[in-house]
């Protein structure tokens, strides 16, 4: 029995994306805009105070406090 080789799927047409200077520039601008948006969101998250309640379990159910 002969091994069958895998080949390209000819039923799918593949056209490579044309990379031009304008396309690269547009992609770089989009990437920079998304980076700036991410930094704004990241700073907002860092500035948010989060209070985490905790309990020391010693048999009684008395709350221990909160940690910022």
Tab-separated table of C-alpha atoms in Angstrom:
chain	number	residue	atom	x	y	z
A	1	UNK	CA	0.000	0.000	0.000
A	2	UNK	CA	1.386	3.360	-1.017
A	3	UNK	CA	1.454	6.341	1.314
A	4	UNK	CA	-0.765	9.137	0.175
A	5	UNK	CA	0.864	12.552	0.184
A	6	UNK	CA	-1.016	15.545	1.407
A	7	UNK	CA	-1.235	18.376	-1.047
A	8	UNK	CA	-2.767	21.805	-1.219
A	9	UNK	CA	-6.538	22.070	-1.175
A	10	UNK	CA	-7.362	23.179	-4.707
A	11	UNK	CA	-11.006	23.882	-3.929
A	12	UNK	CA	-10.016	26.960	-1.920
A	13	UNK	CA	-8.781	30.002	-3.758
A	14	UNK	CA	-6.088	31.899	-1.934
A	15	UNK	CA	-5.091	35.374	-2.976
A	16	UNK	CA	-2.194	36.880	-1.054
A	17	UNK	CA	-2.758	40.240	0.561
A	18	UNK	CA	-1.004	43.039	-1.308
A	19	UNK	CA	1.407	44.843	0.980
A	20	UNK	CA	1.935	48.385	-0.229
A	21	UNK	CA	3.422	51.381	1.504
A	22	UNK	CA	-0.015	52.877	2.055
A	23	UNK	CA	-1.312	49.599	3.508
A	24	UNK	CA	1.679	49.386	5.859
A	25	UNK	CA	1.205	53.016	6.904
A	26	UNK	CA	-2.510	52.501	7.526
A	27	UNK	CA	-1.774	49.360	9.580
A	28	UNK	CA	0.851	51.228	11.627
A	29	UNK	CA	-1.591	54.078	12.301
A	30	UNK	CA	-4.307	51.627	13.360
A	31	UNK	CA	-1.860	49.799	15.632
A	32	UNK	CA	-0.754	53.079	17.238
A	33	UNK	CA	-4.366	54.170	17.793
A	34	UNK	CA	-5.219	50.829	19.433
A	35	UNK	CA	-2.093	51.050	21.604
A	36	UNK	CA	-3.121	54.512	22.845
A	37	UNK	CA	-6.666	53.306	23.585
A	38	UNK	CA	-5.230	50.349	25.512
A	39	UNK	CA	-2.987	52.614	27.576
A	40	UNK	CA	-5.960	54.836	28.497
A	41	UNK	CA	-7.989	51.809	29.605
A	42	UNK	CA	-4.990	50.384	31.486
A	43	UNK	CA	-4.462	53.632	33.424
A	44	UNK	CA	-8.179	53.732	34.299
A	45	UNK	CA	-7.973	50.188	35.650
A	46	UNK	CA	-4.826	50.980	37.643
A	47	UNK	CA	-6.492	54.039	39.192
A	48	UNK	CA	-9.526	52.032	40.335
A	49	UNK	CA	-9.558	51.084	44.012
A	50	UNK	CA	-10.474	47.459	44.636
A	51	UNK	CA	-11.488	46.349	48.109
A	52	UNK	CA	-11.068	42.649	48.825
A	53	UNK	CA	-12.863	41.463	51.959
A	54	UNK	CA	-11.185	38.686	53.881
A	55	UNK	CA	-12.008	36.456	56.837
A	56	UNK	CA	-9.592	34.697	59.161
A	57	UNK	CA	-11.103	31.280	59.691
A	58	UNK	CA	-10.606	30.271	63.291
A	59	UNK	CA	-13.948	28.611	63.910
A	60	UNK	CA	-15.834	31.841	64.459
A	61	UNK	CA	-17.435	33.689	61.595
A	62	UNK	CA	-16.127	37.163	62.443
A	63	UNK	CA	-15.003	39.263	59.448
A	64	UNK	CA	-11.327	40.170	59.485
A	65	UNK	CA	-11.519	43.388	57.488
A	66	UNK	CA	-10.775	44.571	53.984
A	67	UNK	CA	-7.608	44.985	51.988
A	68	UNK	CA	-7.092	47.641	49.283
